[in-house]
Amino acid sequence: MVRPTKRLRRRLNRATDQDDGEVDQTKHFPNPPTAPATDEDRRKWGGYCEIENDPSYFNVMLSEFGVEGVKVQEVFGLDEGSLSFLPKPVYGLIFLFKYRELNDPDEQDDECPKHVWFANQIGVNSCASVALINIACNIPGVDLGPAIQSYKEFTQEMDPFMRGYQLANFEFVKHIHNSFARKSDMLAADHAMLQDFKEWKSKSKKRKAKTKEVEEHAFHFNAYMPIQGEIWKLDGLDHQPHNLGPSKEDNWMDIIAPILTAKMLELGEEEVQYSLMALVKDPIIDRRAELSANVKAIRTIERRLTTVDSNWRNFVDSAESGSILRGPDDAMGIFFETIHSAVLPDGLFEKIQKDDDVMTLLDKRAKIITEQAGLKKAVQVEKDSWAEDKRKAALRRIDWIPFIRKWLGFLNDNGVLEGLIEKHTPK
């Protein structure tokens, strides 16, 4: 569990006008603590749950936020070979690492520049949503969807703290984030907050020791991305965004790679304590554009063939027509608009219009039809990937703990559990 830094907490206390009276952070749930979390439980809960660093969960969250045209993919290395497999452009990186709270000096940070949209992390454990929204709100031309777009416009003139304060209380985002919460997550988070509050009041040495222990085991997401020729670190726990220096859009990954590599080395190599994900242009956009251009090319050639020889279909296999995509297809996400606006390869249209030889045109048509099979497969791969993301997120949203507890009780009542424990206990 990573809390806002002392500096942000002090400002949050002033903003909410909190007093020193003890506030019970635990919430009453209408169903028993052992029952699965319901949608009502999640909506009424005031906290944020922790979310694992799985791109599938992040993709589903972005989709439900309303953000389109962006996909999250895992980054397996910062070497040139690993980075070459990422779809382009890479809009930003989300870095997960074992958090260490640094000293909180009263340094004078530069104000957040107008061209950088940045929100602080106010809600405990909300770093996943904060990192996603901090990146999405800085991607030029991205479709944020009505909810996030309205939030961005509403907070445009606010400072990072007030943006973060509004985000922490944005029920639309909080509900999507907490759709992954289990009852045990909510109860544990409430208990931890209550204990932290009690220990803060007592200002005991025990609290200091526990806080250090919690922070040593907590993980945190922050973001990096290029914005108007500069690389920015967007960490919601920082008072302001940090400018890491100039870059070009096509080489910013070459600049950030050694910075993140140094950070990983600093964190230590004893265990895996970090991971990296990239926000990229959704590959299905380009795959569908390529398929639309292919369909447009086939339609163009067939119109030219009809002009040259209206009987050209006598020279092709009649069985092929059922497998060829010649127009809109809902399953592939191809529509009249995308076909009409598709861009053909350089000079292809002119070459087709100038060609008056039926056999030459038929050869070109056969080649383009052969290419179509691969393009349809590429679109289907991306569709299957999205379906798998939704499947994984749906499974993660099921609160399995009560089922597991009941199943263990069933095994125990039938005298099976003890034998299983003995069998699998190392001697």
XYZ file of C-alpha atoms in Angstrom:
427
model
C 0.000 0.000 0.000
C 1.543 3.302 -1.110
C 0.119 6.454 0.387
C 0.490 10.027 -0.860
C 3.736 11.614 0.282
C 3.841 13.705 3.452
C 3.793 16.871 1.390
C 0.628 15.865 -0.459
C -0.987 14.539 2.725
C -0.433 17.876 4.464
C -2.173 19.694 1.623
C -4.968 17.110 1.519
C -5.608 17.651 5.230
C -5.875 21.393 4.654
C -8.138 20.935 1.619
C -10.564 18.621 3.412
C -10.382 20.549 6.715
C -9.857 17.340 8.708
C -9.818 17.479 12.509
C -7.993 15.275 14.983
C -11.005 13.217 15.935
C -10.750 9.504 15.308
C -12.567 8.405 12.184
C -13.357 4.718 11.792
C -12.155 3.861 8.294
C -13.918 0.502 8.217
C -17.136 0.368 6.245
C -20.326 -1.533 6.942
C -21.105 -3.979 4.168
C -24.735 -5.097 3.835
C -23.665 -8.735 3.409
C -21.385 -10.777 5.721
C -17.581 -10.288 5.497
C -17.243 -13.872 4.285
C -19.601 -13.287 1.335
C -18.270 -12.255 -2.102
C -17.997 -8.546 -2.810
C -21.032 -7.201 -4.632
C -21.260 -4.284 -7.034
C -23.033 -2.360 -4.271
C -20.144 -3.073 -1.864
C -17.647 -1.718 -4.352
C -19.696 1.395 -5.084
C -20.132 2.270 -1.399
C -16.517 1.624 -0.465
C -14.447 4.781 -0.092
C -11.006 3.356 -0.875
C -9.066 2.084 -3.886
C -7.953 -1.522 -4.346
C -4.510 -2.646 -5.471
C -4.313 -3.841 -9.101
C -1.709 -6.243 -10.459
C 0.536 -5.215 -13.352
C -1.319 -7.215 -15.997
C -1.783 -5.438 -19.364
C -5.153 -7.190 -19.769
C -6.598 -5.387 -16.741
C -5.207 -2.045 -17.896
C -6.637 -2.508 -21.395
C -10.095 -3.248 -20.044
C -9.882 -0.245 -17.706
C -8.885 2.072 -20.578
C -11.730 0.739 -22.692
C -14.264 1.245 -19.909
C -12.894 4.730 -19.226
C -13.799 5.399 -22.876
C -10.258 5.836 -24.200
C -9.938 4.505 -27.753
C -7.027 3.715 -30.048
C -4.567 2.920 -27.223
C -3.360 -0.466 -26.012
C -1.141 -1.573 -23.130
C 1.552 -4.153 -23.833
C 4.190 -5.675 -21.606
C 7.809 -4.668 -22.242
C 10.188 -7.601 -21.790
C 13.435 -5.660 -22.092
C 14.942 -2.273 -22.828
C 17.428 -3.523 -25.411
C 16.955 -2.604 -29.055
C 15.708 -6.057 -29.985
C 12.974 -6.133 -27.328
C 11.808 -2.595 -28.073
C 11.612 -3.287 -31.808
C 8.652 -5.626 -31.220
C 6.512 -2.864 -29.729
C 3.876 -1.340 -32.036
C 4.610 2.266 -32.963
C 4.204 4.882 -31.811
C 4.916 4.225 -28.141
C 2.964 6.923 -26.304
C 4.280 6.251 -22.822
C 5.653 3.767 -20.308
C 4.254 2.616 -16.971
C 6.961 1.512 -14.558
C 6.076 -0.669 -11.573
C 8.667 -0.858 -8.825
C 9.052 -1.612 -5.141
C 8.391 1.751 -3.593
C 10.804 3.564 -1.359
C 9.597 6.847 0.088
C 12.319 9.406 -0.369
C 12.982 12.342 1.891
C 10.344 15.028 1.577
C 12.310 18.281 1.539
C 10.469 21.556 1.202
C 11.992 22.154 -2.180
C 10.523 24.715 -4.568
C 9.372 22.744 -7.602
C 8.663 24.533 -10.839
C 4.967 24.817 -11.560
C 3.426 22.296 -13.923
C 3.680 23.828 -17.424
C 0.468 24.491 -19.340
C 1.280 21.954 -22.052
C 1.723 19.097 -19.540
C -1.416 17.627 -17.991
C -0.521 16.096 -14.629
C -2.536 14.986 -11.583
C -1.249 14.020 -8.157
C -2.136 10.687 -6.581
C -4.416 11.454 -3.652
C -6.232 8.144 -3.212
C -4.267 5.356 -1.552
C -3.594 2.538 -4.072
C -4.983 4.598 -6.971
C -1.602 4.795 -8.751
C -2.688 2.461 -11.589
C -5.569 4.714 -12.660
C -3.526 7.878 -12.070
C -0.682 6.610 -14.293
C -3.096 5.605 -17.078
C -4.960 8.923 -17.039
C -1.794 11.020 -16.758
C -0.503 9.425 -19.962
C -3.828 9.359 -21.846
C -4.499 13.047 -21.197
C -1.161 13.948 -22.847
C -1.494 11.877 -26.043
C -2.138 14.267 -28.954
C -5.456 13.648 -30.681
C -6.455 10.616 -28.621
C -10.171 9.935 -28.137
C -10.545 10.087 -24.352
C -14.249 9.334 -24.387
C -16.898 11.703 -22.986
C -16.245 11.103 -19.270
C -12.452 11.535 -19.211
C -12.605 14.349 -21.783
C -15.082 16.258 -19.597
C -12.913 15.651 -16.525
C -9.813 16.907 -18.364
C -11.579 20.055 -19.533
C -13.070 20.674 -16.086
C -9.656 20.431 -14.371
C -7.598 22.089 -17.131
C -6.960 25.288 -15.143
C -6.399 23.503 -11.827
C -3.017 22.655 -10.322
C -1.850 19.002 -10.049
C -3.080 18.647 -6.485
C -6.631 19.761 -7.233
C -6.701 17.618 -10.385
C -5.692 14.643 -8.249
C -8.259 15.561 -5.584
C -11.007 15.652 -8.217
C -9.763 12.368 -9.708
C -9.738 10.640 -6.309
C -13.419 11.570 -5.933
C -14.439 10.843 -9.548
C -16.935 8.018 -9.009
C -16.840 6.976 -12.661
C -13.094 6.195 -12.501
C -13.216 4.847 -8.954
C -15.950 2.342 -9.782
C -14.064 0.960 -12.789
C -10.846 0.761 -10.748
C -12.609 -0.946 -7.844
C -14.427 -3.427 -10.078
C -11.331 -5.570 -9.392
C -11.744 -5.316 -5.590
C -12.432 -8.424 -3.523
C -14.105 -8.272 -0.124
C -10.842 -9.276 1.536
C -9.036 -6.430 -0.284
C -11.510 -3.858 0.993
C -11.511 -5.109 4.571
C -7.705 -5.330 4.659
C -7.316 -1.826 3.218
C -9.807 -0.373 5.703
C -8.076 -2.127 8.591
C -4.662 -0.868 7.483
C -5.959 2.691 7.186
C -7.531 2.518 10.641
C -4.343 1.167 12.207
C -2.285 3.791 10.413
C -4.577 6.522 11.729
C -4.374 5.230 15.304
C -0.606 4.976 15.170
C -0.332 8.414 13.599
C -2.313 9.816 16.529
C -0.077 8.123 19.058
C 3.080 9.136 17.111
C 4.686 5.998 18.503
C 7.924 4.336 17.496
C 5.855 1.304 16.620
C 4.122 3.301 13.872
C 7.432 4.409 12.409
C 8.679 0.833 12.302
C 5.472 -0.428 10.722
C 5.365 2.389 8.146
C 8.880 1.519 7.059
C 7.919 -2.149 6.802
C 4.799 -1.373 4.731
C 6.685 0.892 2.357
C 9.396 -1.718 1.859
C 6.766 -4.179 0.627
C 4.590 -1.769 -1.383
C 4.658 -1.391 -5.130
C 3.921 1.722 -7.123
C 3.142 2.688 -10.734
C 4.497 5.819 -12.347
C 4.617 7.036 -15.931
C 7.122 8.341 -18.494
C 6.301 9.865 -21.874
C 7.407 12.410 -24.486
C 5.481 15.686 -24.547
C 6.284 18.334 -27.169
C 9.929 17.403 -27.598
C 10.734 16.636 -23.956
C 10.603 13.484 -21.817
C 8.530 13.811 -18.670
C 8.291 11.683 -15.553
C 4.663 11.721 -14.383
C 4.677 10.234 -10.890
C 1.486 11.024 -8.996
C 3.404 10.989 -5.706
C 5.678 13.798 -6.914
C 4.536 17.329 -6.214
C 5.073 18.293 -9.868
C 5.997 16.474 -13.116
C 9.731 16.236 -13.803
C 11.368 17.195 -17.096
C 14.045 14.615 -17.958
C 15.391 16.482 -20.969
C 14.815 17.004 -24.687
C 14.020 14.261 -27.180
C 12.513 13.637 -30.570
C 9.329 11.644 -30.954
C 11.164 8.831 -32.769
C 14.085 8.434 -30.343
C 12.662 9.064 -26.893
C 12.808 5.348 -26.060
C 16.556 5.363 -26.733
C 16.905 8.149 -24.157
C 14.616 6.739 -21.474
C 15.992 3.171 -21.695
C 19.285 3.875 -19.873
C 17.458 6.003 -17.282
C 15.096 3.147 -16.429
C 17.901 0.586 -16.579
C 19.806 2.601 -13.968
C 16.653 2.763 -11.848
C 16.275 -1.025 -12.016
C 19.885 -1.528 -10.975
C 19.355 0.855 -8.087
C 16.379 -1.178 -6.898
C 18.540 -4.286 -6.695
C 18.842 -7.596 -8.462
C 18.093 -9.968 -5.570
C 14.520 -10.455 -6.773
C 12.183 -9.247 -9.489
C 11.057 -5.914 -8.074
C 9.869 -4.087 -11.158
C 8.073 -4.459 -14.447
C 7.410 -2.252 -17.441
C 4.371 -1.748 -19.669
C 3.968 0.454 -22.731
C 0.967 2.420 -23.955
C 1.053 2.111 -27.735
C -1.181 2.830 -30.680
C -3.625 -0.053 -30.848
C -2.246 -2.326 -33.625
C -5.747 -3.183 -34.830
C -6.090 0.370 -36.196
C -3.282 -0.137 -38.710
C -4.315 -3.728 -39.439
C -7.840 -2.585 -40.332
C -6.467 0.313 -42.384
C -4.321 -2.145 -44.369
C -7.287 -4.465 -44.901
C -9.472 -1.525 -45.980
C -6.814 -0.493 -48.514
C -6.693 -4.075 -49.784
C -10.469 -4.144 -50.280
C -10.323 -0.786 -52.035
C -7.586 -2.075 -54.369
C -9.660 -5.152 -55.278
C -12.717 -3.001 -55.972
C -10.622 -0.618 -58.100
C -9.111 -3.441 -60.167
C -12.471 -5.143 -60.681
C -14.046 -1.879 -61.877
C -11.177 -1.460 -64.341
C -11.549 -5.072 -65.496
C -15.257 -4.520 -66.164
C -14.380 -1.457 -68.247
C -11.747 -3.353 -70.262
C -13.711 -6.628 -70.661
C -17.118 -7.176 -69.110
C -16.610 -10.955 -69.364
C -13.443 -11.022 -67.227
C -15.091 -13.219 -64.556
C -15.009 -16.126 -67.038
C -11.237 -16.252 -66.446
C -11.384 -16.701 -62.643
C -12.439 -19.567 -60.408
C -16.115 -19.127 -59.544
C -15.543 -20.742 -56.125
C -13.266 -17.921 -54.959
C -15.967 -15.271 -54.573
C -17.233 -16.503 -51.209
C -13.871 -16.140 -49.479
C -12.933 -12.698 -50.812
C -13.758 -9.556 -48.878
C -14.922 -6.943 -51.382
C -16.856 -4.581 -49.152
C -17.845 -3.725 -45.580
C -17.606 -6.463 -42.976
C -18.798 -5.889 -39.406
C -16.809 -8.825 -38.035
C -13.568 -7.353 -39.383
C -14.504 -3.789 -38.421
C -14.414 -2.655 -42.078
C -17.031 -0.121 -43.202
C -17.821 1.944 -46.305
C -16.208 4.969 -44.657
C -12.930 3.181 -43.926
C -12.783 1.708 -47.440
C -13.494 5.074 -49.068
C -10.833 6.867 -46.990
C -8.219 4.092 -47.340
C -4.939 5.083 -48.979
C -3.657 2.833 -51.765
C 0.082 2.186 -52.171
C 1.931 4.895 -54.119
C 1.022 4.879 -57.801
C -1.206 1.798 -57.660
C -4.402 3.604 -58.667
C -2.708 5.262 -61.640
C -1.171 1.962 -62.774
C -4.549 0.229 -62.634
C -6.280 2.983 -64.605
C -3.627 2.933 -67.320
C -3.606 -0.869 -67.700
C -5.860 -2.188 -70.478
C -4.608 -5.792 -70.532
C -7.048 -8.217 -68.919
C -4.439 -10.844 -67.999
C -2.122 -8.278 -66.376
C -5.007 -6.903 -64.330
C -6.054 -10.419 -63.323
C -2.496 -11.154 -62.137
C -2.518 -8.011 -59.983
C -5.922 -8.949 -58.612
C -4.750 -12.471 -57.718
C -1.732 -11.076 -55.883
C -3.838 -8.633 -53.847
C -6.383 -11.366 -53.028
C -3.553 -13.586 -51.755
C -2.364 -10.735 -49.492
C -5.880 -10.323 -48.111
C -5.792 -13.676 -46.306
C -2.821 -12.558 -44.226
C -4.415 -9.175 -43.485
C -7.651 -10.770 -42.280
C -5.653 -13.098 -40.058
C -3.749 -10.135 -38.576
C -7.039 -8.384 -37.710
C -8.390 -11.585 -36.172
C -5.254 -11.976 -34.023
C -5.840 -8.522 -32.539
C -9.526 -9.264 -31.993
C -8.635 -12.521 -30.227
C -6.125 -10.641 -28.072
C -8.824 -8.201 -26.975
C -11.252 -11.067 -26.273
C -8.575 -12.710 -24.103
C -8.038 -9.447 -22.205
C -11.754 -9.250 -21.434
C -11.813 -12.912 -20.377
C -8.880 -12.464 -17.978
C -10.360 -9.282 -16.515
C -13.746 -10.971 -16.023
C -12.090 -13.840 -14.128
C -10.060 -11.397 -12.002
C -13.246 -9.559 -11.062
C -14.765 -12.690 -9.542
C -14.294 -12.793 -5.768
C -13.019 -16.367 -5.409
C -12.031 -16.146 -1.720
C -15.432 -17.175 -0.235
C -15.612 -20.138 -2.642
C -12.092 -21.246 -1.684
C -12.871 -20.869 2.018
C -16.053 -22.939 1.664
C -14.288 -25.605 -0.395
C -11.518 -25.901 2.207
C -14.187 -26.264 4.895
C -15.844 -29.001 2.869
C -12.522 -30.858 2.529
C -11.897 -30.471 6.256
C -15.363 -31.702 7.224
C -14.823 -34.811 5.094
C -11.412 -35.577 6.584
C -9.514 -34.868 3.373
C -7.750 -31.591 4.162
C -5.394 -32.933 6.820
C -4.161 -35.692 4.532
C -3.556 -33.204 1.688
C -1.562 -30.962 4.016
C 0.599 -33.843 5.192
C 1.133 -35.047 1.628
C 2.338 -31.663 0.351
C 4.266 -30.516 3.447
C 8.049 -30.748 2.831
C 9.699 -33.320 5.088
